[in-house]
mmCIF file with all atom_site columns, C-alpha atoms in Angstrom:
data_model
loop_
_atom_site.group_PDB
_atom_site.id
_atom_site.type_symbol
_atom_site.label_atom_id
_atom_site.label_alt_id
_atom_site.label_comp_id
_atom_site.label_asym_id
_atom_site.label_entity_id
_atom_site.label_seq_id
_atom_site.pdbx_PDB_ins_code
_atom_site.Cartn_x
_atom_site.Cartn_y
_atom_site.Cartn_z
_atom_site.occupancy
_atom_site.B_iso_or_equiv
_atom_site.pdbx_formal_charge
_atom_site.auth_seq_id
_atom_site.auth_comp_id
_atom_site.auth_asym_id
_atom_site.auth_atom_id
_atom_site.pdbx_PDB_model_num
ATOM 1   C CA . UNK A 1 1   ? -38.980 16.994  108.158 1.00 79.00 ? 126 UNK A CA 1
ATOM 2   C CA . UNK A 1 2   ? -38.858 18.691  104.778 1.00 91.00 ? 127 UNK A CA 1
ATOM 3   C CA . UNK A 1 3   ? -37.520 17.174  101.843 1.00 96.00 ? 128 UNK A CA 1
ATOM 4   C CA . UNK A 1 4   ? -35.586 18.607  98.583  1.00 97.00 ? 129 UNK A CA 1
ATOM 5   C CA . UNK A 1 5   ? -36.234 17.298  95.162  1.00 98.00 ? 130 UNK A CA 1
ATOM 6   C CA . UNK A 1 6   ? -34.310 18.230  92.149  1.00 96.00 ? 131 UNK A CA 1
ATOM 7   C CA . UNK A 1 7   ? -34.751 17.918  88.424  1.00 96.00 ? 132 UNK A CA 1
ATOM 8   C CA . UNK A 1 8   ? -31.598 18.177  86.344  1.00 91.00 ? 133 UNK A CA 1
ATOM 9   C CA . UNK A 1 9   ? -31.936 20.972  84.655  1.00 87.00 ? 134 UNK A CA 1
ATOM 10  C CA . UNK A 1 10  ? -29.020 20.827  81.482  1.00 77.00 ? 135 UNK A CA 1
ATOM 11  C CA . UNK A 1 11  ? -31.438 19.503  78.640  1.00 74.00 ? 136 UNK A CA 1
ATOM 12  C CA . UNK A 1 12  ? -35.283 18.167  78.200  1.00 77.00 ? 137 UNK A CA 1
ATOM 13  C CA . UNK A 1 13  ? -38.555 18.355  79.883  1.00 86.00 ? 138 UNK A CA 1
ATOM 14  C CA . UNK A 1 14  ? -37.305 19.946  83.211  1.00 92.00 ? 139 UNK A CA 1
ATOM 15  C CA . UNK A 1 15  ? -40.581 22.136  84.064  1.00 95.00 ? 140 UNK A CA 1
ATOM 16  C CA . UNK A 1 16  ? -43.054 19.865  83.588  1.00 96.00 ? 141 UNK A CA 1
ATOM 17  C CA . UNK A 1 17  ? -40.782 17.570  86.027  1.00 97.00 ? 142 UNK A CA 1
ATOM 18  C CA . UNK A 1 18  ? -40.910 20.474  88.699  1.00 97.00 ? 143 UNK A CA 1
ATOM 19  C CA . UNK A 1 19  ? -44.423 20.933  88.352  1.00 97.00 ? 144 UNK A CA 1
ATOM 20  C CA . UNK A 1 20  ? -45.289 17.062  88.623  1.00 98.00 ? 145 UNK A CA 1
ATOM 21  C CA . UNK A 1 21  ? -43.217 16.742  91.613  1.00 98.00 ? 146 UNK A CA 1
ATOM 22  C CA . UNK A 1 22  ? -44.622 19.869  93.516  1.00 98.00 ? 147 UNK A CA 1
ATOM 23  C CA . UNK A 1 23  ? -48.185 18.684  92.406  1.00 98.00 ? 148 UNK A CA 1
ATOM 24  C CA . UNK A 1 24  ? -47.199 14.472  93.664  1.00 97.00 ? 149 UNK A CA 1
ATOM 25  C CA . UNK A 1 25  ? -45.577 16.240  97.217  1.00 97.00 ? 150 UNK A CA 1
ATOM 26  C CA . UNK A 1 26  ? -49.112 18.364  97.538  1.00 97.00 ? 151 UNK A CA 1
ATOM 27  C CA . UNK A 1 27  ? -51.408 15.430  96.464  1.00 95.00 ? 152 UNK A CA 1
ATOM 28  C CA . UNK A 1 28  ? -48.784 13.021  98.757  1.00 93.00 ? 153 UNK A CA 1
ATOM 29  C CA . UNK A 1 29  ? -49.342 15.396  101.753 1.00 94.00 ? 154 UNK A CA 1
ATOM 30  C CA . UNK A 1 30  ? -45.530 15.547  101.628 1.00 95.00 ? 155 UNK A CA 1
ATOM 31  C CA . UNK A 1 31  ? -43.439 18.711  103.118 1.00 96.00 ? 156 UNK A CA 1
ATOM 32  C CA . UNK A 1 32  ? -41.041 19.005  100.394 1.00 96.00 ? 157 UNK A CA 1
ATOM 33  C CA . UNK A 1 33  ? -39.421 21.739  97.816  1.00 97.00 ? 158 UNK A CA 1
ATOM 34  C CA . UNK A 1 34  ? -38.859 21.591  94.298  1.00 98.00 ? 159 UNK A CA 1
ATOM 35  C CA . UNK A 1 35  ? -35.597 23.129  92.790  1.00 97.00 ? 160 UNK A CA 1
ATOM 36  C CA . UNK A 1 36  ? -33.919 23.188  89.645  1.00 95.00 ? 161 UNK A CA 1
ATOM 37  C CA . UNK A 1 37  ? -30.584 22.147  89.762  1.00 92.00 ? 162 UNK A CA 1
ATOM 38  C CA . UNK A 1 38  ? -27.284 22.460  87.608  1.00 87.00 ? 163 UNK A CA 1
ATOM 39  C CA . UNK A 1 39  ? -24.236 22.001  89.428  1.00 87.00 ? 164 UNK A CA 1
ATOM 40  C CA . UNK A 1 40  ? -22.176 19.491  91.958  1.00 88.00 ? 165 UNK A CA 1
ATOM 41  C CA . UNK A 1 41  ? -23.283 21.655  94.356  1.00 91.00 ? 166 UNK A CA 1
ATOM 42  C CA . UNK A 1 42  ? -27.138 22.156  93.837  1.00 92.00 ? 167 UNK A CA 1
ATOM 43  C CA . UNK A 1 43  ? -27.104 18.131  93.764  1.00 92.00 ? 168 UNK A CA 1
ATOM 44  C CA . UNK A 1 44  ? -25.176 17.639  97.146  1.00 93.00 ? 169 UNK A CA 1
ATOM 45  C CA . UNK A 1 45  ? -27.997 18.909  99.215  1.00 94.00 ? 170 UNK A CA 1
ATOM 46  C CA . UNK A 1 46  ? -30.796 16.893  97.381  1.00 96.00 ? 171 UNK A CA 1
ATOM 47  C CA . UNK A 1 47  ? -33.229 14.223  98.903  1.00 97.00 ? 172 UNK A CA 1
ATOM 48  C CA . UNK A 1 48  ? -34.300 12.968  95.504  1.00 97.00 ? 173 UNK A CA 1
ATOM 49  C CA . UNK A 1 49  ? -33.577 13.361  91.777  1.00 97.00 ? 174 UNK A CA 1
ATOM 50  C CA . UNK A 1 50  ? -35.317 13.658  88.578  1.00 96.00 ? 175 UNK A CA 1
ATOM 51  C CA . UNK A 1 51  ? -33.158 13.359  85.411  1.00 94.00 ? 176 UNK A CA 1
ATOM 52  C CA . UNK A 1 52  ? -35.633 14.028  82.803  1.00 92.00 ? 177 UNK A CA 1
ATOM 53  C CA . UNK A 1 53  ? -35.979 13.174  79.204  1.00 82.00 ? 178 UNK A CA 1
ATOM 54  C CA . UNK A 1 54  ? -34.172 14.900  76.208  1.00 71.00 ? 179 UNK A CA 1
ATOM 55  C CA . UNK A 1 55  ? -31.535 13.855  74.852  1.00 66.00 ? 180 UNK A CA 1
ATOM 56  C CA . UNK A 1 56  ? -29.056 11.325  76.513  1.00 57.00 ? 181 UNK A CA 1
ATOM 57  C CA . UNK A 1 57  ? -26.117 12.214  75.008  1.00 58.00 ? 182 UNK A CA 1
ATOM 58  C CA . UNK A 1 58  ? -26.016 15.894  75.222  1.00 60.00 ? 183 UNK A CA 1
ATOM 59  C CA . UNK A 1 59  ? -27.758 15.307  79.049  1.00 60.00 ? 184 UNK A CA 1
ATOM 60  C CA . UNK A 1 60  ? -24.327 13.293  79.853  1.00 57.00 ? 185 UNK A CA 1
ATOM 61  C CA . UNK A 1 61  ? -21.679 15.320  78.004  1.00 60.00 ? 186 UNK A CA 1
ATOM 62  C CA . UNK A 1 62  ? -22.946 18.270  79.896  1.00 58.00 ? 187 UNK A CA 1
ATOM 63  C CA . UNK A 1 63  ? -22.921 16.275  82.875  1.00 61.00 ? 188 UNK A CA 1
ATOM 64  C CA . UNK A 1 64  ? -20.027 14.738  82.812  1.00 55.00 ? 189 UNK A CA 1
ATOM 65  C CA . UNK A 1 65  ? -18.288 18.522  81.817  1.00 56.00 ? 190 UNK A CA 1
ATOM 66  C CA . UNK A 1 66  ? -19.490 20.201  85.039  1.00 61.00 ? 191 UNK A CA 1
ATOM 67  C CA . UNK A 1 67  ? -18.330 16.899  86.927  1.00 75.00 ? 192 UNK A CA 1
ATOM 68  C CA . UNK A 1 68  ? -21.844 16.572  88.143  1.00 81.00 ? 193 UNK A CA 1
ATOM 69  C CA . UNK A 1 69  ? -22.217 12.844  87.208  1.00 84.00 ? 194 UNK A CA 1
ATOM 70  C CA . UNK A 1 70  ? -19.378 12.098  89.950  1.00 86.00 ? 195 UNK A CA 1
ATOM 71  C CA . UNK A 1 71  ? -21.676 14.017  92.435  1.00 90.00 ? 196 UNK A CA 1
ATOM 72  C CA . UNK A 1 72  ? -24.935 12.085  91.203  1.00 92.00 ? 197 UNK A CA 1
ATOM 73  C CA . UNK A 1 73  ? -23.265 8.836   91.261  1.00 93.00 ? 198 UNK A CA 1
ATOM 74  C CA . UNK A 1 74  ? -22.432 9.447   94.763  1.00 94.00 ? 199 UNK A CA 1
ATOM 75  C CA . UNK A 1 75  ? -25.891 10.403  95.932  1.00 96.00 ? 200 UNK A CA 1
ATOM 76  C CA . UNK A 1 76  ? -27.472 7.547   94.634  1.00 96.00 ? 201 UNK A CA 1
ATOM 77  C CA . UNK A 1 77  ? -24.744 5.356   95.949  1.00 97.00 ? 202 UNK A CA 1
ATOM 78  C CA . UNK A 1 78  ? -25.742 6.498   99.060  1.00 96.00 ? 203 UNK A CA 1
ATOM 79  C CA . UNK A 1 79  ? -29.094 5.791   98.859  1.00 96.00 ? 204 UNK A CA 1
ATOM 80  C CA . UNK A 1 80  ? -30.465 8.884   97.372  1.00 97.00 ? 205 UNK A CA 1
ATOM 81  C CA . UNK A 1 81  ? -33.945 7.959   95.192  1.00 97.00 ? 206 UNK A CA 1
ATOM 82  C CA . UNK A 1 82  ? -33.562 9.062   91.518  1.00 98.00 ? 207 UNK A CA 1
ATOM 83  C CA . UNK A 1 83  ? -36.005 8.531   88.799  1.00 98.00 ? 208 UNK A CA 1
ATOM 84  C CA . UNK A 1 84  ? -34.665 8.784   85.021  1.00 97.00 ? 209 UNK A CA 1
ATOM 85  C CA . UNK A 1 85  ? -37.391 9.297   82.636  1.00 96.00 ? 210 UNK A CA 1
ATOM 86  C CA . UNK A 1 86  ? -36.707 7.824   78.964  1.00 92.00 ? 211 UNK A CA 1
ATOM 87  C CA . UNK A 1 87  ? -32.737 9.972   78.760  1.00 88.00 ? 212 UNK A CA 1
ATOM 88  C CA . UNK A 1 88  ? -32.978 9.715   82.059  1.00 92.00 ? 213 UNK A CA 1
ATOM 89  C CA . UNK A 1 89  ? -32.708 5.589   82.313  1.00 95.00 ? 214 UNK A CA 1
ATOM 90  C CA . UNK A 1 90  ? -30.222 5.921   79.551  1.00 92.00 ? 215 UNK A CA 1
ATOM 91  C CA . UNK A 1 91  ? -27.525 7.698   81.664  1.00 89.00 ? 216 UNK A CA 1
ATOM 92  C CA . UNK A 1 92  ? -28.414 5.677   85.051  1.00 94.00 ? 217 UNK A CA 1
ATOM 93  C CA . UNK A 1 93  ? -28.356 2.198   82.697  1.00 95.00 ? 218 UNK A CA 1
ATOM 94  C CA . UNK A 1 94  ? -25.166 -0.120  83.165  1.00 94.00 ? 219 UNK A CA 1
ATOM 95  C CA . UNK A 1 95  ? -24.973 -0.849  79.654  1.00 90.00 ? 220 UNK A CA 1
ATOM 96  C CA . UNK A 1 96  ? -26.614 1.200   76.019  1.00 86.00 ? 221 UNK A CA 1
ATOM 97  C CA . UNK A 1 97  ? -26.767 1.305   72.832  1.00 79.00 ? 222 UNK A CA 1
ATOM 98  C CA . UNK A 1 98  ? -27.977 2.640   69.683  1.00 67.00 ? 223 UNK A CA 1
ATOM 99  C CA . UNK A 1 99  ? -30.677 1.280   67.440  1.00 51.00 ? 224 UNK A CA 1
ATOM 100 C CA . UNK A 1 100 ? -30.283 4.031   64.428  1.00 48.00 ? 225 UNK A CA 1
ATOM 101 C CA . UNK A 1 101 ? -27.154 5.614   65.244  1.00 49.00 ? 226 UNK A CA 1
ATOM 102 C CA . UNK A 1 102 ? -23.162 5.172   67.044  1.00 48.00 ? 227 UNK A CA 1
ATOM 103 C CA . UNK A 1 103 ? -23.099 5.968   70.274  1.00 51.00 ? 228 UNK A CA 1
ATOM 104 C CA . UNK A 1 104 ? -20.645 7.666   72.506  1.00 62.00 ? 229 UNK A CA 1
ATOM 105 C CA . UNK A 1 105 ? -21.911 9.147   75.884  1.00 67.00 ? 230 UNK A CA 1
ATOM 106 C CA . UNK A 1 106 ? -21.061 8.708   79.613  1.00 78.00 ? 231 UNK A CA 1
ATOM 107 C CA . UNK A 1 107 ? -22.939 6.243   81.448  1.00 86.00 ? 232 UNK A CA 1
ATOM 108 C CA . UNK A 1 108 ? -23.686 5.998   85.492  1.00 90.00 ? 233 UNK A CA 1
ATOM 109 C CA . UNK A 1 109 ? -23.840 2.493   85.128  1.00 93.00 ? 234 UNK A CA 1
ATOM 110 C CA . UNK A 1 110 ? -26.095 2.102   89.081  1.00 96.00 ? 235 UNK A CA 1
ATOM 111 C CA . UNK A 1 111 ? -29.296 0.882   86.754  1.00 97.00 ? 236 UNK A CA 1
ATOM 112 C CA . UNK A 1 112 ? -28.952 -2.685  86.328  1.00 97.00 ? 237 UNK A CA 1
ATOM 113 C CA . UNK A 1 113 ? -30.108 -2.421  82.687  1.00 97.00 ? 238 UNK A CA 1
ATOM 114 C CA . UNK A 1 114 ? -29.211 -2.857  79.556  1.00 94.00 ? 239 UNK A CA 1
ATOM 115 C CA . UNK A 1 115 ? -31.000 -0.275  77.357  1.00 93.00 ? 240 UNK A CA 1
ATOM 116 C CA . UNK A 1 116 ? -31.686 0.335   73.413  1.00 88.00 ? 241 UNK A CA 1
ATOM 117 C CA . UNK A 1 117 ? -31.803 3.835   72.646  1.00 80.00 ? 242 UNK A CA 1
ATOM 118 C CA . UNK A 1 118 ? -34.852 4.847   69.310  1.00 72.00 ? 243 UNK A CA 1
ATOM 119 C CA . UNK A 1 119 ? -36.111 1.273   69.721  1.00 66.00 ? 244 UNK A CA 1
ATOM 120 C CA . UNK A 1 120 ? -38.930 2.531   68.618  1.00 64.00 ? 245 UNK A CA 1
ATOM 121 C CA . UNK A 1 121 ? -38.013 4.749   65.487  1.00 56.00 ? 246 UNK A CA 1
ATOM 122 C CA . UNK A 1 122 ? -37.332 8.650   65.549  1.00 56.00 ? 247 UNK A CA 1
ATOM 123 C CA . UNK A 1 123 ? -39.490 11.566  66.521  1.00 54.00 ? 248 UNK A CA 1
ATOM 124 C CA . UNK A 1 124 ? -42.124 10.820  64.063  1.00 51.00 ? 249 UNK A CA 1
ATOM 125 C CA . UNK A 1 125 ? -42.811 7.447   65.679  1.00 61.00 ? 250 UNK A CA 1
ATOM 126 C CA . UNK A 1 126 ? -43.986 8.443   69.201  1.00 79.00 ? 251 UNK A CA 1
ATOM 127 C CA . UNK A 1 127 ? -47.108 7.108   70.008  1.00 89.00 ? 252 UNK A CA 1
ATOM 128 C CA . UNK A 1 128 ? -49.261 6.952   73.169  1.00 92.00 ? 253 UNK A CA 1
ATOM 129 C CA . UNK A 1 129 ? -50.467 3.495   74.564  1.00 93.00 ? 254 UNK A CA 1
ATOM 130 C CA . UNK A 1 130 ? -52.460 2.649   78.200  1.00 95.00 ? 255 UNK A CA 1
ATOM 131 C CA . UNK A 1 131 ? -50.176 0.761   79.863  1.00 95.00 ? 256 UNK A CA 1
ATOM 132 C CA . UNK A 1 132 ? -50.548 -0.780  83.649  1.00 94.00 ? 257 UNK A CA 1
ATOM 133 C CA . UNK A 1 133 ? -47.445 0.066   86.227  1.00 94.00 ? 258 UNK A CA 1
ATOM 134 C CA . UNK A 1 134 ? -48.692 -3.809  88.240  1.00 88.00 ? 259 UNK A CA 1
ATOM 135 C CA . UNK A 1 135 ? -45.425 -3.190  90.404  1.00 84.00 ? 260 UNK A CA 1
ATOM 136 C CA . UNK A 1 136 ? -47.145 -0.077  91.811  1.00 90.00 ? 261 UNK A CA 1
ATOM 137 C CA . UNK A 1 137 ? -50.905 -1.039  91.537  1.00 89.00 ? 262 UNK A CA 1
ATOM 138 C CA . UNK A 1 138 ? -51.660 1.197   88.858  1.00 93.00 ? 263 UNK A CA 1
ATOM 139 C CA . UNK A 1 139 ? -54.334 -0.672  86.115  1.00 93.00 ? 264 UNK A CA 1
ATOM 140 C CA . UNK A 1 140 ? -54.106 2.131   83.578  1.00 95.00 ? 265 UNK A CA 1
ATOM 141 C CA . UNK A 1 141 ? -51.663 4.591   82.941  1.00 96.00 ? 266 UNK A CA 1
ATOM 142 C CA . UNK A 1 142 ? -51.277 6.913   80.005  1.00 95.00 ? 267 UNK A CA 1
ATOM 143 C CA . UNK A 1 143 ? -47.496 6.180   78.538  1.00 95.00 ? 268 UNK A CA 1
ATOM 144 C CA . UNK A 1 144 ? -46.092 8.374   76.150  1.00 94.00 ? 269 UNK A CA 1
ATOM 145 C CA . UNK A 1 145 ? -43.087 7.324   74.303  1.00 93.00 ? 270 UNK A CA 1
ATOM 146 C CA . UNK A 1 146 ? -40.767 9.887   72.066  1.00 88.00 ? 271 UNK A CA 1
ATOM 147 C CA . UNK A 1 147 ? -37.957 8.528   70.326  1.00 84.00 ? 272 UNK A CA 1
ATOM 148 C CA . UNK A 1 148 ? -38.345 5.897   73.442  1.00 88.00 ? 273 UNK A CA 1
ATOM 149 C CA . UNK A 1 149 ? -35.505 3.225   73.939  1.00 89.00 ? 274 UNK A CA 1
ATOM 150 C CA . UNK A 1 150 ? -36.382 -0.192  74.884  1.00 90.00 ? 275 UNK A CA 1
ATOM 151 C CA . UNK A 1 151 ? -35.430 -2.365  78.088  1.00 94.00 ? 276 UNK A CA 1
ATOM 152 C CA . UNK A 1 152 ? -33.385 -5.280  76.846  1.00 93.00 ? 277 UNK A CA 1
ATOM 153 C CA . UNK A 1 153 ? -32.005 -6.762  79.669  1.00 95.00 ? 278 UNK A CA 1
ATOM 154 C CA . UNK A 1 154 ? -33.065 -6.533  83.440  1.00 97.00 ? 279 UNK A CA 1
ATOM 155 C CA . UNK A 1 155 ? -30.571 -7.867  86.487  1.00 96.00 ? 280 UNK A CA 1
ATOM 156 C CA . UNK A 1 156 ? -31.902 -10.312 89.007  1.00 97.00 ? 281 UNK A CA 1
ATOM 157 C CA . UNK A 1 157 ? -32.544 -7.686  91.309  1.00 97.00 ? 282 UNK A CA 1
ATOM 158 C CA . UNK A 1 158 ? -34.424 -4.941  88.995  1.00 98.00 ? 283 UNK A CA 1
ATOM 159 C CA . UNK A 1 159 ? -38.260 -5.325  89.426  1.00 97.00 ? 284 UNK A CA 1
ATOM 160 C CA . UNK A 1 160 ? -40.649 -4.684  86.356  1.00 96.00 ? 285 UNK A CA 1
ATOM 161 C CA . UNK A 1 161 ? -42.783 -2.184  87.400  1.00 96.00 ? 286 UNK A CA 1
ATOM 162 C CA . UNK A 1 162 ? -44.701 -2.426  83.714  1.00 95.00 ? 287 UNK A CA 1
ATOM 163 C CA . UNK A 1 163 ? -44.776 -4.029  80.379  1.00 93.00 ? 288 UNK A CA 1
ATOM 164 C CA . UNK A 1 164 ? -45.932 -2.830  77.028  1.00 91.00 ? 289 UNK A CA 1
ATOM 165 C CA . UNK A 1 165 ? -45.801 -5.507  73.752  1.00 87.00 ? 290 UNK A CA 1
ATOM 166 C CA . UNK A 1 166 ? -44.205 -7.581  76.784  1.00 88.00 ? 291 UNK A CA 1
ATOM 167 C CA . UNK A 1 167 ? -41.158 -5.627  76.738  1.00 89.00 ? 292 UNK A CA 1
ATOM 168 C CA . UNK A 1 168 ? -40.382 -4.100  80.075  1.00 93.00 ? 293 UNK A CA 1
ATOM 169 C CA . UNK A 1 169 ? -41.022 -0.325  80.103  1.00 95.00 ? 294 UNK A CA 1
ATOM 170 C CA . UNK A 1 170 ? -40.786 0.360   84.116  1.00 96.00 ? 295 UNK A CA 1
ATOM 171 C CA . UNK A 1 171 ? -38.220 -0.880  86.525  1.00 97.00 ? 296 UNK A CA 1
ATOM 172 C CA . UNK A 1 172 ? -37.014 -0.440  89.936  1.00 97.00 ? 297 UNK A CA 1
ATOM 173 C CA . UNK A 1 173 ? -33.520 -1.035  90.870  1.00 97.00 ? 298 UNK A CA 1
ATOM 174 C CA . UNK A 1 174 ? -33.359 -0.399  94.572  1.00 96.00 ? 299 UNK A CA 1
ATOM 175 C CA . UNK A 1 175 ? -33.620 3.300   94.978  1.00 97.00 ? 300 UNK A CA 1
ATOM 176 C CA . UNK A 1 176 ? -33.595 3.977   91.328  1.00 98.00 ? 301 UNK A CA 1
ATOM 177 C CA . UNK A 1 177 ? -36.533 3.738   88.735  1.00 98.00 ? 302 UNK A CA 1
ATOM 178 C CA . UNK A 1 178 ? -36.306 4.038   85.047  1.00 97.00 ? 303 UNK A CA 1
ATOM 179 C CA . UNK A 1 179 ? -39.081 4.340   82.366  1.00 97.00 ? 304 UNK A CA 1
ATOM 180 C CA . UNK A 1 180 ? -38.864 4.596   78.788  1.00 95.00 ? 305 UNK A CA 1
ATOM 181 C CA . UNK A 1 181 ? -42.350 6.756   78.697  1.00 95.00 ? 306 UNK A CA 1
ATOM 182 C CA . UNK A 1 182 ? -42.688 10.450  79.985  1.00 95.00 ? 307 UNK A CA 1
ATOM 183 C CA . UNK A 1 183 ? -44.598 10.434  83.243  1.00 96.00 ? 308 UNK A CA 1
ATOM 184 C CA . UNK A 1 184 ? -44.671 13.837  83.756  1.00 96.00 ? 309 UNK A CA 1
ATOM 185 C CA . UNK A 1 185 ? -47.021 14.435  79.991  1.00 94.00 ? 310 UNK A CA 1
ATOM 186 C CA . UNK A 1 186 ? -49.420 11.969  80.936  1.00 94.00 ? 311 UNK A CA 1
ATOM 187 C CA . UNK A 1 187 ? -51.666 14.104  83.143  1.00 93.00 ? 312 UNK A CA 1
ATOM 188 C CA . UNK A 1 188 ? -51.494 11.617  85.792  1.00 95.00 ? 313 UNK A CA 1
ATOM 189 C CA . UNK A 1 189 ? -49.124 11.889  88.708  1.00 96.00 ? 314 UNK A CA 1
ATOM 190 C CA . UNK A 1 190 ? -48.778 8.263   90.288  1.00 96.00 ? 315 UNK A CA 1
ATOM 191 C CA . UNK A 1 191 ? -45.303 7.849   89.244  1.00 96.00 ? 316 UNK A CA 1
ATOM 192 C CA . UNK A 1 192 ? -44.503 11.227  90.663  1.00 97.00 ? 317 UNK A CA 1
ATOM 193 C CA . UNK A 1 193 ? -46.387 10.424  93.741  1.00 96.00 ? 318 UNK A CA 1
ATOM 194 C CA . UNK A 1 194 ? -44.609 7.013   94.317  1.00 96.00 ? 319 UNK A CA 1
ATOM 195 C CA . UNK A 1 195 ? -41.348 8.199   92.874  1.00 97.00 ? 320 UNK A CA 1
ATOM 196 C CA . UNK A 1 196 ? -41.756 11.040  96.250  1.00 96.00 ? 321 UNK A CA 1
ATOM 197 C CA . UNK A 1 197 ? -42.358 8.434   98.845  1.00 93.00 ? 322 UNK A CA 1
ATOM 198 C CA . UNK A 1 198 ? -39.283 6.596   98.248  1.00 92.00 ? 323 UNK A CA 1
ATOM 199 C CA . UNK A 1 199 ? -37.577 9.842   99.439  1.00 85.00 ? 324 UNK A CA 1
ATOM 200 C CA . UNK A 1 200 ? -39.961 10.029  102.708 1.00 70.00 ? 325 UNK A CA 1
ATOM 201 C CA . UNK A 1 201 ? -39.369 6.783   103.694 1.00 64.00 ? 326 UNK A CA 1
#
């Protein structure tokens, strides 16, 4: 059976999601398509979701204008596997804030997480680092971190999938993963690969 994966497509790194995800459902031996997506109605025929980084408020406002948070929130609800990548986690998170500046944005609140958005200083602070994603097997990965907010709080049931300065970085929550880093720069698809076999199975 085939299966659809989307990448919100409002604000932030949406290509390079599509083309990690068709590349991780190639490598994965996966049937699957890869589709931008914009509305309520793109999302409601989705197997998996990719909201991407960018920037979390705009990514929300947008999201929240074309009512297609209410139709995420649903999916996922439901069961539907979702990866949020650095914005991304923001939005899914139950609970964010703001290390620089106030914040006002919508939140999904189905990430049991409490997240610090620019934890680790503005645009001129990203940095790369080899970090290890333990929770998937993965001894080295590549992370990349712009303008990257910080895990501050996990729930009892969110798994670390990695650590970096011992601050988690990764986490599962069910059908939902989070990471403060941008998977789909790193030139290594093992998040994208593992993020597609939730969906399969």
């Amino acid at each position: 059976m085939s299966v659809k994966f989307g990448v919100l497509a409002i604000q932030g790194d949406v290509r390079e999601n599509v083309d990690s995800l068709k590349l991780a459902l190639e490598e994965a031996g996966i049937d699957g398509t890869v589709h931008e997506v914009w509305s309520p109605e793109d999302i409601s025929t989705l197997d998996g979701l990719v909201i991407p980084g960018g920037e979390s408020t705009t990514i929300g406002q947008l999201s929240l204008a074309n009512d297609s948070l209410k139709e995420i929130k649903e999916k996922i609800q439901a069961g539907m596997p979702v990866l949020g990548i650095c914005a991304g986690m923001i939005l899914l998170s139950n609970n964010a804030s703001d290390r620089i500046v106030s914040m006002k944005q919508p939140l999904l609140e189905v990430l049991d997480v409490t997240v610090k958005r620019n934890a680790f200083g503005r645009q001129g602070k990203s940095f790369e680092a080899d970090i290890s994603l333990d929770g998937m097997g993965v001894s080295k990965f590549n992370g990349i971190f712009i303008r990257a907010p910080s895990i501050t709080h996990t729930g009892p049931d969110v798994e670390i999938l990695s650590k970096f300065d011992d601050m988690p970085v990764a986490v599962k929550n069910g059908n939902i993963i989070g990471t403060s880093f941008h998977p789909e720069l790193a030139g290594d698809l093992a998040l994208h690969k593992y993020f597609v076999s939730l969906a399969k199975n």
